[in-house]
Coordinates of C-alpha atoms and ligand atoms in Angstrom, one line a residue:
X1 CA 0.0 0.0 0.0
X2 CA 1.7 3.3 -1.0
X3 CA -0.7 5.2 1.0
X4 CA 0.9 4.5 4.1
X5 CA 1.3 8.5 5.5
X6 CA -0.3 8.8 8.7
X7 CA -3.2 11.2 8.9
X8 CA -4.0 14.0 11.1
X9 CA -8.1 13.5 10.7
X10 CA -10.7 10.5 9.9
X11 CA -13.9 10.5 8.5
X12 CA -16.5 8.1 8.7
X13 CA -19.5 9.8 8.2
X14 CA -19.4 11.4 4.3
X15 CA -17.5 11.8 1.4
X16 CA -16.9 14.1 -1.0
X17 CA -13.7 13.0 -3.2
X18 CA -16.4 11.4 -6.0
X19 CA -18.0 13.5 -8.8
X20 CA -20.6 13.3 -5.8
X21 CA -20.6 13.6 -2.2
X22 CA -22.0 10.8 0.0
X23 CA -23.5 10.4 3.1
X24 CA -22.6 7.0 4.6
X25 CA -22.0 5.8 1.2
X26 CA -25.4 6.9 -0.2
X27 CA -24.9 10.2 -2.8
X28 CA -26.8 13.6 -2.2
X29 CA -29.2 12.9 -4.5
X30 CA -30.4 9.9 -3.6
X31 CA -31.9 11.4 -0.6
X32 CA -32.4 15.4 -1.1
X33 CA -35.5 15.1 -3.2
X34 CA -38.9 14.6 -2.3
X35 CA -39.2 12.0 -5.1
X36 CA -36.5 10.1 -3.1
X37 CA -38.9 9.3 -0.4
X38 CA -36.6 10.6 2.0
X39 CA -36.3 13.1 4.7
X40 CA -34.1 14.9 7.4
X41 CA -34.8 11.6 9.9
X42 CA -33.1 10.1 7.1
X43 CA -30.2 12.4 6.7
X44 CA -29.7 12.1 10.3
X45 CA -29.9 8.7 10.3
X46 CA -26.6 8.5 7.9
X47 CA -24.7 11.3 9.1
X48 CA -25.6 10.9 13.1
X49 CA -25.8 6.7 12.9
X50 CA -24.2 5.7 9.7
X51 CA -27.1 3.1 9.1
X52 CA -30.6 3.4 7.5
X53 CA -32.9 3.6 10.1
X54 CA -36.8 2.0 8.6
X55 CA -39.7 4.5 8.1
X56 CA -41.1 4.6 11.7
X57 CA -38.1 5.4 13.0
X58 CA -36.8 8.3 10.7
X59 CA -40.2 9.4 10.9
X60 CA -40.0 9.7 14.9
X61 CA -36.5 11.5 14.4
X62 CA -38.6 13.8 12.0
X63 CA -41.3 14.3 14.5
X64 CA -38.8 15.5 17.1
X65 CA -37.1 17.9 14.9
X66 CA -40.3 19.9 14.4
X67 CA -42.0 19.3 17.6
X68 CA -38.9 20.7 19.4
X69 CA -38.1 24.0 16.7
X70 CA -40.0 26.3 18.9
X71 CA -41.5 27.4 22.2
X72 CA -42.2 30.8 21.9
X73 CA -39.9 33.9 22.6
X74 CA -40.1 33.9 26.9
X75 CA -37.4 30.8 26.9
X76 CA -34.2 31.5 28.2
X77 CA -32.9 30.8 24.2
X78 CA -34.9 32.5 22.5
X79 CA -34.7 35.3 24.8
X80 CA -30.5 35.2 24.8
X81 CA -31.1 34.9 20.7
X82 CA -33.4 38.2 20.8
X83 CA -31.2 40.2 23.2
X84 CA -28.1 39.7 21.1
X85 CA -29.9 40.4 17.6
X86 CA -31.1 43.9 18.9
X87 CA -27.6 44.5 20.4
X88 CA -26.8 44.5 16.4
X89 CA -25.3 41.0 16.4
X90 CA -25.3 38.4 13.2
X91 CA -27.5 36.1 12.5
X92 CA -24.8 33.3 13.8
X93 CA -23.7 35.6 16.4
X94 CA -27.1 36.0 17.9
X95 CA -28.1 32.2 16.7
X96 CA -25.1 30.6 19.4
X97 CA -25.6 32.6 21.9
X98 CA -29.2 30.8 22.4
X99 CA -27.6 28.1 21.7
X100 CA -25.5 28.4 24.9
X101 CA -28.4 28.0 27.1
X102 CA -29.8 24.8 26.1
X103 CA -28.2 22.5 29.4
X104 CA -29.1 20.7 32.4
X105 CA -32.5 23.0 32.8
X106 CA -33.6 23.8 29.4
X107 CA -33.5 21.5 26.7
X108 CA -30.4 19.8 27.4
X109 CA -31.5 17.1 30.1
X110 CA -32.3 14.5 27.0
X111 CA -28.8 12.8 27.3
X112 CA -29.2 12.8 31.3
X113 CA -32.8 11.6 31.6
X114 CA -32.0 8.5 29.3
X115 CA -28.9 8.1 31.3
X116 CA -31.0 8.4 34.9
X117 CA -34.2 6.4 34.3
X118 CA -31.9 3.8 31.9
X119 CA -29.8 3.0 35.0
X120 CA -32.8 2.7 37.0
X121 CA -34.8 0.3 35.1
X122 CA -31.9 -1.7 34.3
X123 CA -31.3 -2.2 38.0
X124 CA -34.5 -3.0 38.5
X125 CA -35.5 0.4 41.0
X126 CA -39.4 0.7 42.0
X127 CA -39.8 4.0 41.0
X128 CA -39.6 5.0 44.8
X129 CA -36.5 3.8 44.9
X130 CA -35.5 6.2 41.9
X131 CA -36.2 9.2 44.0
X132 CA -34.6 8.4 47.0
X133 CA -31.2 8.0 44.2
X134 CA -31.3 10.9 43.0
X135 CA -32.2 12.7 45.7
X136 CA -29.3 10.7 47.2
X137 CA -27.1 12.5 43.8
X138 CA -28.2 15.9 44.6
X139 CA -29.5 16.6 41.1
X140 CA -33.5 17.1 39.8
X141 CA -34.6 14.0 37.8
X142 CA -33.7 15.1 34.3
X143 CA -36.7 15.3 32.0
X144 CA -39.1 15.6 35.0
X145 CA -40.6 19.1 35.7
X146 CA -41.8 22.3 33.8
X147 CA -42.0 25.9 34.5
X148 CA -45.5 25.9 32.8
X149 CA -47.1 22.3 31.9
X150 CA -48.5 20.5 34.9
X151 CA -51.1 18.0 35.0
X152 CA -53.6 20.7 34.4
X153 CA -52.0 22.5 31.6
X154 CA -50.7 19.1 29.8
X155 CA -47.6 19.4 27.2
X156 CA -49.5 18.5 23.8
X157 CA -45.9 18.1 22.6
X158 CA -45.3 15.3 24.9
X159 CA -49.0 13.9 24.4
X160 CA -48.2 13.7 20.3
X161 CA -44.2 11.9 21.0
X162 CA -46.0 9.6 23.5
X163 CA -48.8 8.7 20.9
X164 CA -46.9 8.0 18.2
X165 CA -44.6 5.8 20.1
X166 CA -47.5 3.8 21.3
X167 CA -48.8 3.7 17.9
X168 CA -45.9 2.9 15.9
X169 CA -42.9 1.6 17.9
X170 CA -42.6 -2.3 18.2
X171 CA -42.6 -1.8 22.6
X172 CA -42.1 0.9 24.5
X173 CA -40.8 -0.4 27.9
X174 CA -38.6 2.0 29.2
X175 CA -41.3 4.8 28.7
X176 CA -43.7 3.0 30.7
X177 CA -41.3 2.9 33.6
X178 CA -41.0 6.7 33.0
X179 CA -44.6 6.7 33.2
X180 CA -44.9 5.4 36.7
X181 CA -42.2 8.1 38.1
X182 CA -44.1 10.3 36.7
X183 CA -47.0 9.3 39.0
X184 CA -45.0 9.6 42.1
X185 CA -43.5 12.7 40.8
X186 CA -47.1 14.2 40.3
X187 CA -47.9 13.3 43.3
X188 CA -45.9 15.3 45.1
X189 CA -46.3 18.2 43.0
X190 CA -48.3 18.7 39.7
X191 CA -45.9 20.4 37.3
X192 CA -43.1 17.6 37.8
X193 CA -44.0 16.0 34.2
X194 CA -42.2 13.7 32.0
X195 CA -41.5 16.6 30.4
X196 CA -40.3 17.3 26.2
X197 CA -37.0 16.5 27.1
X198 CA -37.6 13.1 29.4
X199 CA -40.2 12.3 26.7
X200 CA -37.7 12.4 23.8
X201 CA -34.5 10.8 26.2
X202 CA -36.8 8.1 27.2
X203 CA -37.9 7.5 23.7
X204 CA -34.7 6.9 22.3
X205 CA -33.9 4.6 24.4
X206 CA -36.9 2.3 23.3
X207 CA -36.2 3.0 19.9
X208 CA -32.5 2.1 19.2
X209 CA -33.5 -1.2 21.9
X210 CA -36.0 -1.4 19.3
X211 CA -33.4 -1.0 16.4
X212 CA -31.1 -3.7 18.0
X213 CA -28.0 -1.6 19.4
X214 CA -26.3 -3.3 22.3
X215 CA -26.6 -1.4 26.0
X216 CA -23.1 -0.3 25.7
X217 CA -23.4 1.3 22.2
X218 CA -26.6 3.1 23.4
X219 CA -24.5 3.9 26.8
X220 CA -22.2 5.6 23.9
X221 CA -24.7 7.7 22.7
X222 CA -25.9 8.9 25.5
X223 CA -22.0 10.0 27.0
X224 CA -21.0 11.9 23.6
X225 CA -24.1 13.9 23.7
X226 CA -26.2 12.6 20.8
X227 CA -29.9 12.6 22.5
X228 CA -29.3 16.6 23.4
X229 CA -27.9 17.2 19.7
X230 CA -31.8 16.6 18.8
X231 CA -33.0 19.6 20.9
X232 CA -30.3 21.6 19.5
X233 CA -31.1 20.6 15.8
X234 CA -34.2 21.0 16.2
X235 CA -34.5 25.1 18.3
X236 CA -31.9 26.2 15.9
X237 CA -34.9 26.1 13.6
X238 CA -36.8 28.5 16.1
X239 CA -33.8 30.9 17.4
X240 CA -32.8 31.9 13.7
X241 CA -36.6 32.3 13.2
X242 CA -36.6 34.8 16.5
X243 CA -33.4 36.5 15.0
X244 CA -34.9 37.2 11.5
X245 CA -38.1 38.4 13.7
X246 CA -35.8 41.4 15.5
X247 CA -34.2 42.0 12.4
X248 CA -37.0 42.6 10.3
X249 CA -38.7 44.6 13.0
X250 CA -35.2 46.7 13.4
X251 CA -36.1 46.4 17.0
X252 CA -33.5 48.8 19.0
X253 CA -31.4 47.7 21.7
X254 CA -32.6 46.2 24.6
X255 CA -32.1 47.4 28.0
X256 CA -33.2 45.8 30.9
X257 CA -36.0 48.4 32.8
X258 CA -34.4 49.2 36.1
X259 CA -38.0 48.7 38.1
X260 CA -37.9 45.0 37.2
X261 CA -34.0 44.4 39.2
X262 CA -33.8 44.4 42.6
X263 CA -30.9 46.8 43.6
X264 CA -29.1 45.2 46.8
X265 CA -25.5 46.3 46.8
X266 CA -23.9 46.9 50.5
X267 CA -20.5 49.2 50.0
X268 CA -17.8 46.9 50.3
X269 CA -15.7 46.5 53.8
X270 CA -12.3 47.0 53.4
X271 CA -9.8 44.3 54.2
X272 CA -6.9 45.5 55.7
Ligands
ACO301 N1 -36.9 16.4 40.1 C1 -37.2 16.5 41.4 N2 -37.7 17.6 42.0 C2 -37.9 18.6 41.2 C3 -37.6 18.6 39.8 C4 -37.1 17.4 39.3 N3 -36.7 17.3 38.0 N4 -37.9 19.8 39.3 C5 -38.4 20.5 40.3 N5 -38.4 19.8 41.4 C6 -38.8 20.3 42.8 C7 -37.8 21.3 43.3 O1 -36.9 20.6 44.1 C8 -38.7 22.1 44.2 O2 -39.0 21.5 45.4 P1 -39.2 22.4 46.7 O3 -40.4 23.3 46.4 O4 -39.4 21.4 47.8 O5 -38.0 23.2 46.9 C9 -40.0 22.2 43.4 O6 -40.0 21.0 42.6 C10 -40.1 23.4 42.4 O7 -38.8 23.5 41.8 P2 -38.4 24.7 40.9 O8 -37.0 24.7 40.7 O9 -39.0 26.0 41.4 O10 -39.1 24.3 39.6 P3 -39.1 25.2 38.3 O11 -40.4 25.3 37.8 O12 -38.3 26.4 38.5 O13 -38.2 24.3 37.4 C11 -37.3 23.0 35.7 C12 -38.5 23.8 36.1 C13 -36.0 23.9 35.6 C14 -37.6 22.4 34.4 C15 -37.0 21.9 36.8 O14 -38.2 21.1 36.9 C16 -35.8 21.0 36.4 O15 -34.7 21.4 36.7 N6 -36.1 19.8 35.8 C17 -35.0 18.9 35.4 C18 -34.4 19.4 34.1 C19 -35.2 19.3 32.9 O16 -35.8 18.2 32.7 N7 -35.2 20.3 32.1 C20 -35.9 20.3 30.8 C21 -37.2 21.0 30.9 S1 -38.1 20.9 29.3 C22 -37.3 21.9 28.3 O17 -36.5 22.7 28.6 C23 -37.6 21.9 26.8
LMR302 C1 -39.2 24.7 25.6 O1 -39.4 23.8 24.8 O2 -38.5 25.6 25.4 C2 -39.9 24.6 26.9 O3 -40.5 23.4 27.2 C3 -39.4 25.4 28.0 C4 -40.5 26.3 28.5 O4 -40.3 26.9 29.6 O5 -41.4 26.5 27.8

């Protein structure tokens, strides 16, 4: 082999050294077109997965994309996204800064509620033992609670994931475990949900089970970050549309009004 020089990257995802680029092996165009059947579950399914996921499954990767691409302009993304556009920031500039915000409390607890309620069910935890172990870790569940959705005000969004799961997946056993927390959960206090991000963690879980991936590949997943890189995907969609919004309404700078900050500085003692 006379191609023996070591090299300083690897891809296994796409390439684009043919007369066409690939994605996993498949060209462009044999997916881009709506004639092709195909759609961006699809496309993620090369590029994320490298394998071609069937229908039901691309489809729920579709339906998570657009359930997820907005939730109005109050969230702490969108709101970061708007801020930075009227402070005359780019379209990228103000995109990533609402970007940065998606974490632990706001659409970035995918990864760790698949990672929580995986380890409990596989260790076979009542779901009052759950509580007591993460109490016992000092964190909230990931994917349980919500600032606004409650028993009372339900999360359509999580009533259409849930649905067509039931409807369309070949078992769903890991979100009927969720289920059950959530009863406890609710119990104590009706906003703590299986919320978007629980729902979609959980979800994923049951569907690469489903798929056949061993509990160490899925484990994989979960540690590099995929599950959140759906939520993230998926806002991006609704932060650039928030950005055009400021833009086109050449919406001045924002400044926060002084009545609305609670003013508590004490002069500072001097150490001597
Ligand atoms: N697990 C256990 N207890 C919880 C949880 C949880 N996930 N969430 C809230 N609680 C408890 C709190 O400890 C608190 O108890 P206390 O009254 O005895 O002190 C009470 O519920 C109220 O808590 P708050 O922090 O006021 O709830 P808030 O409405 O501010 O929080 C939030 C909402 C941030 C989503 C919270 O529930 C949470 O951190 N959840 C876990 C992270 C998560 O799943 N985030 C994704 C939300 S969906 C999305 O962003 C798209
Ligand atoms: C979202 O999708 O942004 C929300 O669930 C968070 C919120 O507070 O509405």
């Amino acid at each position: 082999p006379k191609n023996r020089r070591s090299k300083n990257f690897i891809c296994t995802i796409s390439d684009d050294r043919g007369e066409e680029a690939t994605y996993a092996g498949y060209p462009i165009s044999s997916v881009a077109t709506p004639d092709t059947g195909k759609t961006i579950g699809d496309v993620i399914s090369l590029l994320w997965f490298k394998k071609v996921y069937p229908k039901w499954a691309t489809d729920f990767i579709e339906t998570v994309i657009k359930t997820v691409a907005d939730h109005g302009p109050a969230v702490s993304g969108a709101h970061n996204a708007k801020v930075t556009a009227r402070a005359g920031k780019s379209v990228v500039e103000s995109l990533v800064t609402g970007l940065l915000t998606i974490g632990p409390r706001f659409g970035g607890a995918i990864d760790g509620a698949a990672k929580y309620f995986k380890y409990a069910n596989d260790n076979n935890m009542t779901p009052q033992e759950f509580l007591a172990y993460m109490k016992k870790q000092g964190i909230p569940i990931p994917g349980i609670g919500h600032r606004i959705k409650s028993l009372r005000n339900p999360d359509k969004r999580v009533e259409g994931l849930k649905n067509y799961a039931k409807e369309h997946f070949p078992s769903t056993p890991l979100l009927e475990y969720a289920l059950e927390v959530e009863q406890l959960t609710t119990s104590k206090k009706d906003n703590l949900i299986l919320n978007v991000d629980g729902t979609i963690g959980i979800l994923m879980v049951d569907m690469w089970r489903a798929l056949g991936y061993t509990e160490a590949e899925i484990d994989e997943f979960i540690e590099s970050g995929t599950l959140n890189s759906f939520f993230i995907l998926g806002r991006t969609i609704g932060f650039i549309g928030h950005v055009l919004d400021e833009k086109r309404l050449a919406m001045p700078m924002y400044r926060h009004p002084f009545d609305d900050i609670l003013y508590d500085v004490k002069k500072a003692e001097e150490i001597k």
